[in-house]
mmCIF file of N, CA and C in Angstrom:
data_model
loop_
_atom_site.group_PDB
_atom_site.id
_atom_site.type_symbol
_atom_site.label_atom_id
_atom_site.label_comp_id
_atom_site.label_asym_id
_atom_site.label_seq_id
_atom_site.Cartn_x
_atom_site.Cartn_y
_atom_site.Cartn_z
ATOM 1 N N UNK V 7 16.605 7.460 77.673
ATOM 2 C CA UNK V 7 17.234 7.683 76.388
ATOM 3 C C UNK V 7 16.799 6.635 75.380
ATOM 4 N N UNK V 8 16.745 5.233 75.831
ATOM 5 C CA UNK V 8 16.315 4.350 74.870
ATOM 6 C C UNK V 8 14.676 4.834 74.983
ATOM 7 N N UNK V 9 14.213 4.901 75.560
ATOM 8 C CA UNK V 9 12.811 5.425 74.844
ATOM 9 C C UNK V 9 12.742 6.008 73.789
ATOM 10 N N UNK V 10 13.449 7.381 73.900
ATOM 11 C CA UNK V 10 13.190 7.987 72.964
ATOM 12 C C UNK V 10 13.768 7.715 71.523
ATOM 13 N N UNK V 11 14.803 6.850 71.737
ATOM 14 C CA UNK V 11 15.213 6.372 70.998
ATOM 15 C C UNK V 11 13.952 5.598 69.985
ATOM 16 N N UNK V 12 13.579 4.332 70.611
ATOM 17 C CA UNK V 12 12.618 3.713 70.359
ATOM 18 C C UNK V 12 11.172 4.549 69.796
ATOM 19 N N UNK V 13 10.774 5.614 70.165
ATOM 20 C CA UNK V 13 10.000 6.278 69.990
ATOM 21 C C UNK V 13 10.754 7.585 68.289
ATOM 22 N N UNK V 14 11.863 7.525 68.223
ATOM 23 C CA UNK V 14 11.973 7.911 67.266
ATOM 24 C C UNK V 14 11.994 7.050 65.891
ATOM 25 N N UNK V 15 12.428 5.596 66.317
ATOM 26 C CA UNK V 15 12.840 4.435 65.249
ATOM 27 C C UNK V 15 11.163 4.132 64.823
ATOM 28 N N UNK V 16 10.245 4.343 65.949
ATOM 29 C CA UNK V 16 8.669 4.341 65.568
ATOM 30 C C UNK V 16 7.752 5.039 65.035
ATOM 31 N N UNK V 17 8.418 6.356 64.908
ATOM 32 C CA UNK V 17 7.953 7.293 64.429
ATOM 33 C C UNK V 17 8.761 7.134 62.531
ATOM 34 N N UNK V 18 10.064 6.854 62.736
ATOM 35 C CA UNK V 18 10.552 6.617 61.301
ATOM 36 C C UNK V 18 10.188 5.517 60.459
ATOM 37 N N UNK V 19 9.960 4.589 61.007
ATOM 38 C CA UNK V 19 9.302 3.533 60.549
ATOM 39 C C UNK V 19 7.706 3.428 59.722
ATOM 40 N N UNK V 20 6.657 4.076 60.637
ATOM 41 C CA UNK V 20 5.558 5.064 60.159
ATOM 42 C C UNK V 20 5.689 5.748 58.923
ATOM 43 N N UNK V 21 7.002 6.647 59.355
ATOM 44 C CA UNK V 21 6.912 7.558 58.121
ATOM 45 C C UNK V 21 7.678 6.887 56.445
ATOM 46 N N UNK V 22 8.294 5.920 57.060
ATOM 47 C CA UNK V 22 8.061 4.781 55.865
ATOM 48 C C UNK V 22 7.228 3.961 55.160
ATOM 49 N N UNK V 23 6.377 3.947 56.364
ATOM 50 C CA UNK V 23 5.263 2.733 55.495
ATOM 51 C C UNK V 23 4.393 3.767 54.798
ATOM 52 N N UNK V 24 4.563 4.812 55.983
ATOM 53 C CA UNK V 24 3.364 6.517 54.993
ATOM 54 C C UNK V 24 3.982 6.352 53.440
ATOM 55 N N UNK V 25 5.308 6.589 53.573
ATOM 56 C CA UNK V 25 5.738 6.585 52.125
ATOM 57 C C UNK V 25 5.672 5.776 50.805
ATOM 58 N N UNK V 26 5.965 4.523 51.756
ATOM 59 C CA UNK V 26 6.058 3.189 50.767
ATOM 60 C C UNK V 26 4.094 2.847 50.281
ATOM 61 N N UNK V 27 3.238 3.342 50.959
ATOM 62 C CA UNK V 27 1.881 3.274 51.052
ATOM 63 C C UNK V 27 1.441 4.556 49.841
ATOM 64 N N UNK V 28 2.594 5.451 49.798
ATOM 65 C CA UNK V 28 2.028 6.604 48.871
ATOM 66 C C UNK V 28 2.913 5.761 47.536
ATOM 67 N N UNK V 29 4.048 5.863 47.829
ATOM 68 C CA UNK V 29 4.859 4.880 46.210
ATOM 69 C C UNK V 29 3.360 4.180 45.494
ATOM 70 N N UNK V 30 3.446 3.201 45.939
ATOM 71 C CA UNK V 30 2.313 1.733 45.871
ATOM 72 C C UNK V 30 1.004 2.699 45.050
ATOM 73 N N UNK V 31 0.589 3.778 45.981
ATOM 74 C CA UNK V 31 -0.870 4.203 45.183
ATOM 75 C C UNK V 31 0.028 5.087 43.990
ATOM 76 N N UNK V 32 0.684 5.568 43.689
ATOM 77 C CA UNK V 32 1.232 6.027 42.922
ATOM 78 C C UNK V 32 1.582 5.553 41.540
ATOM 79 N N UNK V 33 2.082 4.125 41.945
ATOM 80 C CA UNK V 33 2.546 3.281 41.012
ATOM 81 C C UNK V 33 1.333 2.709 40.718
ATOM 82 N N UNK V 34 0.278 2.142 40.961
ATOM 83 C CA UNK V 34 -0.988 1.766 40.936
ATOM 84 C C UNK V 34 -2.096 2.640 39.975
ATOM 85 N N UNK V 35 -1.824 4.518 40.283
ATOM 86 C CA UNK V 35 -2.172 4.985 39.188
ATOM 87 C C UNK V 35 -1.415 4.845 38.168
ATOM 88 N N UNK V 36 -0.219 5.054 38.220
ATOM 89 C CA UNK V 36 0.703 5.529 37.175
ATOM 90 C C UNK V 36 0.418 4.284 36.292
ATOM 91 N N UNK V 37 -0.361 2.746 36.699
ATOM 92 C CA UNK V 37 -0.340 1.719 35.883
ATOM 93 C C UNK V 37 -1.829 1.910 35.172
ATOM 94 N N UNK V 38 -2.668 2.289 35.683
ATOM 95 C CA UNK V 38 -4.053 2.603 35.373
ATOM 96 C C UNK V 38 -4.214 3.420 34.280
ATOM 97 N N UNK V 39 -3.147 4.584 34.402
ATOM 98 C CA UNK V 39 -2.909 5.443 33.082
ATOM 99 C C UNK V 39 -2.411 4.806 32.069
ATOM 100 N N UNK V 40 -1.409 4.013 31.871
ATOM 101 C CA UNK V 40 -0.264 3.402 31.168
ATOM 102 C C UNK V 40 -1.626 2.401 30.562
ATOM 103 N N UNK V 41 -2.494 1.758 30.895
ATOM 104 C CA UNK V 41 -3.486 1.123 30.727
ATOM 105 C C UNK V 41 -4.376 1.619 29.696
ATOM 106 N N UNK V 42 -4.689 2.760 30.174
ATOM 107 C CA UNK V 42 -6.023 3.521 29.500
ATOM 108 C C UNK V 42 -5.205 4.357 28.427
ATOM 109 N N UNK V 43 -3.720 4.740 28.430
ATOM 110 C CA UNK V 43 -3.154 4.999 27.122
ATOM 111 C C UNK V 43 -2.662 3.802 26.256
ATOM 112 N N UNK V 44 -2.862 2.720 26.760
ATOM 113 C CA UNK V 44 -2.408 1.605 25.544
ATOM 114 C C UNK V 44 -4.024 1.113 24.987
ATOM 115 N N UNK V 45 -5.017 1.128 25.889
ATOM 116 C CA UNK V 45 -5.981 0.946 25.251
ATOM 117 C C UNK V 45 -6.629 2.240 24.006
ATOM 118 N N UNK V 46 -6.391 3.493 24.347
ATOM 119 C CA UNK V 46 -6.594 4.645 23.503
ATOM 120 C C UNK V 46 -5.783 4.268 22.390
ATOM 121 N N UNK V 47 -4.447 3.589 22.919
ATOM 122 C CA UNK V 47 -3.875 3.810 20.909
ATOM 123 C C UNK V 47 -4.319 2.592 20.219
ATOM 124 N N UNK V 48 -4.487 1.463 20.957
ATOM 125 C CA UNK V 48 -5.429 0.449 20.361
ATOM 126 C C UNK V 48 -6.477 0.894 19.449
ATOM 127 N N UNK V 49 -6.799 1.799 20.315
ATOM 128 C CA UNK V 49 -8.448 2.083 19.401
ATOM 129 C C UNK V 49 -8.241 3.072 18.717
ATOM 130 N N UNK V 50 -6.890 3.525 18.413
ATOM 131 C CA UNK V 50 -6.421 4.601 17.495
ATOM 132 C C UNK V 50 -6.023 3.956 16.638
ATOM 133 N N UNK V 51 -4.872 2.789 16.561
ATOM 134 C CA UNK V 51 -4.460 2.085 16.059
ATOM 135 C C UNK V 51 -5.689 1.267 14.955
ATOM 136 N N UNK V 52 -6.619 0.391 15.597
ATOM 137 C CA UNK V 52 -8.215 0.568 14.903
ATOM 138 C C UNK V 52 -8.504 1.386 14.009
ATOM 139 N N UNK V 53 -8.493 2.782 13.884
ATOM 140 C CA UNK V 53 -9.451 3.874 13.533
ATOM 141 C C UNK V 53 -8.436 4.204 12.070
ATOM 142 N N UNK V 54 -7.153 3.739 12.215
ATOM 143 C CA UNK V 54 -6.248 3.990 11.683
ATOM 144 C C UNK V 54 -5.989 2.889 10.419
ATOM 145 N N UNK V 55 -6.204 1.360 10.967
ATOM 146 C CA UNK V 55 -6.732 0.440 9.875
ATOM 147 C C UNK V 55 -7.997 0.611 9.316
ATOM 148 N N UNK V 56 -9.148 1.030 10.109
ATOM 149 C CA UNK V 56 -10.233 0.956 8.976
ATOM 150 C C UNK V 56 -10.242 2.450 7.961
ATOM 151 N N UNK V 57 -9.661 3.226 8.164
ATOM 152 C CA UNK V 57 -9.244 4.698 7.824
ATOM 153 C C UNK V 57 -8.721 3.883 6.148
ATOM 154 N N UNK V 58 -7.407 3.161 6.411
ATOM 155 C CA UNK V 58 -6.681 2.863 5.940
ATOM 156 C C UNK V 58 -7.330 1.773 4.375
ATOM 157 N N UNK V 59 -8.038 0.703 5.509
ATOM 158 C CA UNK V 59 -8.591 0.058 4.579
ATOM 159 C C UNK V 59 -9.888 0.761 3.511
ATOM 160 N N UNK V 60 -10.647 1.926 4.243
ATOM 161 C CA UNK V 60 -11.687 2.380 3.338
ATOM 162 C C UNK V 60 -10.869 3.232 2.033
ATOM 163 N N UNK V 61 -9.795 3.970 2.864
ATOM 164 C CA UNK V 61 -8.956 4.517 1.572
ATOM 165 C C UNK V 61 -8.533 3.490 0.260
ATOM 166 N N UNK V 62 -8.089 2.614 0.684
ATOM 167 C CA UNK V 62 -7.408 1.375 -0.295
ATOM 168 C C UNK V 62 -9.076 1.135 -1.117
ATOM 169 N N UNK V 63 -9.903 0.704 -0.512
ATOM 170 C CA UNK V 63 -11.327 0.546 -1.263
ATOM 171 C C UNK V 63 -11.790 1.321 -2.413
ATOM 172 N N UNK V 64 -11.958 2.686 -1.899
ATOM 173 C CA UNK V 64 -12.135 3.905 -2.526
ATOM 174 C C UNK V 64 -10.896 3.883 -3.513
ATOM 175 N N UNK V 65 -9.424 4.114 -3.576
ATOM 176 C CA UNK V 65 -8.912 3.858 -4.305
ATOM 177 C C UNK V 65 -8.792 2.720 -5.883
ATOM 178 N N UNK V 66 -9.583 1.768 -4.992
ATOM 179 C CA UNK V 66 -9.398 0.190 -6.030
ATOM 180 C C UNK V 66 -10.801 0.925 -6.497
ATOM 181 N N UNK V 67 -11.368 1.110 -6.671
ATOM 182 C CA UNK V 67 -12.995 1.924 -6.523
ATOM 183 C C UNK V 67 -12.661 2.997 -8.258
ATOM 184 N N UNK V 68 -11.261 3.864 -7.878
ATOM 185 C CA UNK V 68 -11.315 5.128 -8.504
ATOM 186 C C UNK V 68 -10.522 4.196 -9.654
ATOM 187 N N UNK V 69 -9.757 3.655 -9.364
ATOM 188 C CA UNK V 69 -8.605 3.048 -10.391
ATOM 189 C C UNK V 69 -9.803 2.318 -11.674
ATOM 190 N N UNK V 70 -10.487 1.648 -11.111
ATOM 191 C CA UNK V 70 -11.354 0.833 -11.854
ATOM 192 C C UNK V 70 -12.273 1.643 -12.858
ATOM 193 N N UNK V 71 -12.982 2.940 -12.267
ATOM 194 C CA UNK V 71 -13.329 3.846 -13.061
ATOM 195 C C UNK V 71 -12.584 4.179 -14.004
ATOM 196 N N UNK V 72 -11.321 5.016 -13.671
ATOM 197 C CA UNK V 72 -10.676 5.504 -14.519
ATOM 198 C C UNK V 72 -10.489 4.352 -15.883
ATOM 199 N N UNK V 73 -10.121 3.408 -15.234
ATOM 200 C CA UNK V 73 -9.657 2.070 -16.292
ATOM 201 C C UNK V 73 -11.740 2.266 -17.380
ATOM 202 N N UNK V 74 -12.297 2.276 -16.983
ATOM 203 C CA UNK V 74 -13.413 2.134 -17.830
ATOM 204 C C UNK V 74 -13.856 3.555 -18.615
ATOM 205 N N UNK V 75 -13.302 4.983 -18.043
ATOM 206 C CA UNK V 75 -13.121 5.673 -18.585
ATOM 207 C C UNK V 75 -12.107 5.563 -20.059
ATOM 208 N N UNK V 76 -10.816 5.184 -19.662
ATOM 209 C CA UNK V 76 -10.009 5.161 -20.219
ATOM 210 C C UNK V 76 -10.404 4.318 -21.863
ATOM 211 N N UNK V 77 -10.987 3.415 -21.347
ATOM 212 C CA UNK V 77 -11.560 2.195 -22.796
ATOM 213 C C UNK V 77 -12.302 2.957 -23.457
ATOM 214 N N UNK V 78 -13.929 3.514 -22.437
ATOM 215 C CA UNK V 78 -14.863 4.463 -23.159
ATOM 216 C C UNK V 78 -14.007 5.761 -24.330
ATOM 217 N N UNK V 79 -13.030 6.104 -23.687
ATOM 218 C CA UNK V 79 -12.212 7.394 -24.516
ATOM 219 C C UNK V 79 -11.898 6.517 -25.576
ATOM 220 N N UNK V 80 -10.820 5.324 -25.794
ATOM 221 C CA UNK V 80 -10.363 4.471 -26.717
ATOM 222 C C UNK V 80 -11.961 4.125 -27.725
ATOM 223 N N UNK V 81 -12.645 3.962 -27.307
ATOM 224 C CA UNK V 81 -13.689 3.178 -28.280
ATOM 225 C C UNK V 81 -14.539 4.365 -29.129
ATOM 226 N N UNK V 82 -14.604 5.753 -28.229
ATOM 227 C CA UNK V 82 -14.987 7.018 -29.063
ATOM 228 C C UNK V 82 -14.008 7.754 -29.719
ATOM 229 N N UNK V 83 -12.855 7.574 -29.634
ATOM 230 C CA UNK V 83 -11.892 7.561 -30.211
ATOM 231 C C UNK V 83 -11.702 6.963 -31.307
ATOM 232 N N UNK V 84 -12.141 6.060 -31.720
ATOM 233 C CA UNK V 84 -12.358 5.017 -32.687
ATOM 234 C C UNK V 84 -13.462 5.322 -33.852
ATOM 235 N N UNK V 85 -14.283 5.378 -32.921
ATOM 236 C CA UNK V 85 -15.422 5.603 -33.394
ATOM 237 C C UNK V 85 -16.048 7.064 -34.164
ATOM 238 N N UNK V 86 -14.684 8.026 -33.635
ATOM 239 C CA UNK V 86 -14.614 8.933 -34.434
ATOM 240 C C UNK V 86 -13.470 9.183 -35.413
ATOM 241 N N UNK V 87 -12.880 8.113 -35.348
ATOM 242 C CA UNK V 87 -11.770 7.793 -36.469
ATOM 243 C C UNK V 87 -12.751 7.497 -37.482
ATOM 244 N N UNK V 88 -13.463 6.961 -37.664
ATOM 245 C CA UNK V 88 -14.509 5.551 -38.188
ATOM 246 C C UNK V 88 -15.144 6.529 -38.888
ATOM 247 N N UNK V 89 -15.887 7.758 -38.130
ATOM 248 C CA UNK V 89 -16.688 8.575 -38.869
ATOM 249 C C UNK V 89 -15.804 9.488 -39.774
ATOM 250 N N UNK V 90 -15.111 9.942 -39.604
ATOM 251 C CA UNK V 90 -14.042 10.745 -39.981
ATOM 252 C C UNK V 90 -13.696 10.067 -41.805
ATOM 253 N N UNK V 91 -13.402 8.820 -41.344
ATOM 254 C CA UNK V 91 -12.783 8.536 -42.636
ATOM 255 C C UNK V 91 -14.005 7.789 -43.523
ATOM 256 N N UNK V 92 -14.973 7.789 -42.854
ATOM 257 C CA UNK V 92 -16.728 7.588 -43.532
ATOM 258 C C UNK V 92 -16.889 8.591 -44.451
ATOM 259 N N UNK V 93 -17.238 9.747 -43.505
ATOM 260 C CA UNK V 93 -17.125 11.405 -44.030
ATOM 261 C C UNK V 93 -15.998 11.870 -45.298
ATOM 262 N N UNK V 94 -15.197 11.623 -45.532
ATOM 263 C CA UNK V 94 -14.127 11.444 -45.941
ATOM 264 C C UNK V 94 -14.274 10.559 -47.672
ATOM 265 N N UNK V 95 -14.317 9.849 -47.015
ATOM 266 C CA UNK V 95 -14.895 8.659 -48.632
ATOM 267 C C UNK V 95 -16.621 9.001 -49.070
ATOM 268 N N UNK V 96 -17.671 9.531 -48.032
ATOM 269 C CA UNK V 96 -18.337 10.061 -49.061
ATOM 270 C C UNK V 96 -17.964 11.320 -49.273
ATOM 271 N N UNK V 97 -17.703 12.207 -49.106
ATOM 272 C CA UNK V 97 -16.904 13.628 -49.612
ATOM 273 C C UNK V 97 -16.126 12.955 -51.380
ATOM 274 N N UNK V 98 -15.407 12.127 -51.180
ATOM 275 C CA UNK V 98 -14.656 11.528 -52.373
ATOM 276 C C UNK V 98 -15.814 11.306 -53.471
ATOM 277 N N UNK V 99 -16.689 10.346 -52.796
ATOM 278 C CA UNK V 99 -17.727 9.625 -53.732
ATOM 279 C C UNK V 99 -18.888 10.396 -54.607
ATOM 280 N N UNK V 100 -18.772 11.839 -53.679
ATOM 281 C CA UNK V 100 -19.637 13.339 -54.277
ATOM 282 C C UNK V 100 -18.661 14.099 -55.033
ATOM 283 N N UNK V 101 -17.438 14.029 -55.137
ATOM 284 C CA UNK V 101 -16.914 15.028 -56.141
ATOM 285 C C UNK V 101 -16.531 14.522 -57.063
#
C-alpha cells in the first residue's frame, strides 16, 4: 500500500514540475511579448515625435509665408492707393 502510495506522490510531483516547467515557459514568453510590444510603441512613440515635429516645422514654414504674403498684399495695397490718387490728381490737372 505504501508503495503505491509513494508511487502516486511521484507521479504527482512530476506532474507538478510538468506544470510549474510549462508556467515558467509561459511566463518567459508572455515576457518576450510584453518586450517586443514596449519596444514597438517606443518606435511608435518615435514616429509620432518626428511626425509631430515635421508638422510644427511645416507649420512655422506656412505661418511665415502667409506673414510675407500678408505685407506683400499691404504694400500693393498701398501702392494702389498711391496710383489711384496719382490718377486722380492728374484727371484734376486735365480738366
Amino acid at each position: 500500500m505504501s508503495e503505491e502510495l509513494l508511487q502516486q506522490l511521484i507521479h504527482m510531483v512530476a506532474e507538478n514540475n510538468r506544470l510549474v516547467k510549462e508556467v515558467q515557459q509561459d511566463v518567459r514568453d508572455f515576457k518576450k511579448e510584453m518586450y517586443d510590444f514596449r519596444d514597438e510603441m517606443y518606435a511608435f512613440r518615435d514616429e509620432m515625435y518626428e511626425f509631430r515635429d515635421d508638422a510644427t516645422r511645416r507649420l512655422d514654414r506656412l505661418e511665415r509665408q502667409n506673414k510675407h504674403i500678408d505685407a506683400d498684399l499691404d504694400l500693393l495695397h498701398r501702392k494702389v492707393s498711391d496710383h489711384e490718387r496719382e490718377i486722380n490728381r492728374l484727371k484734376q490737372v486735365g480738366q
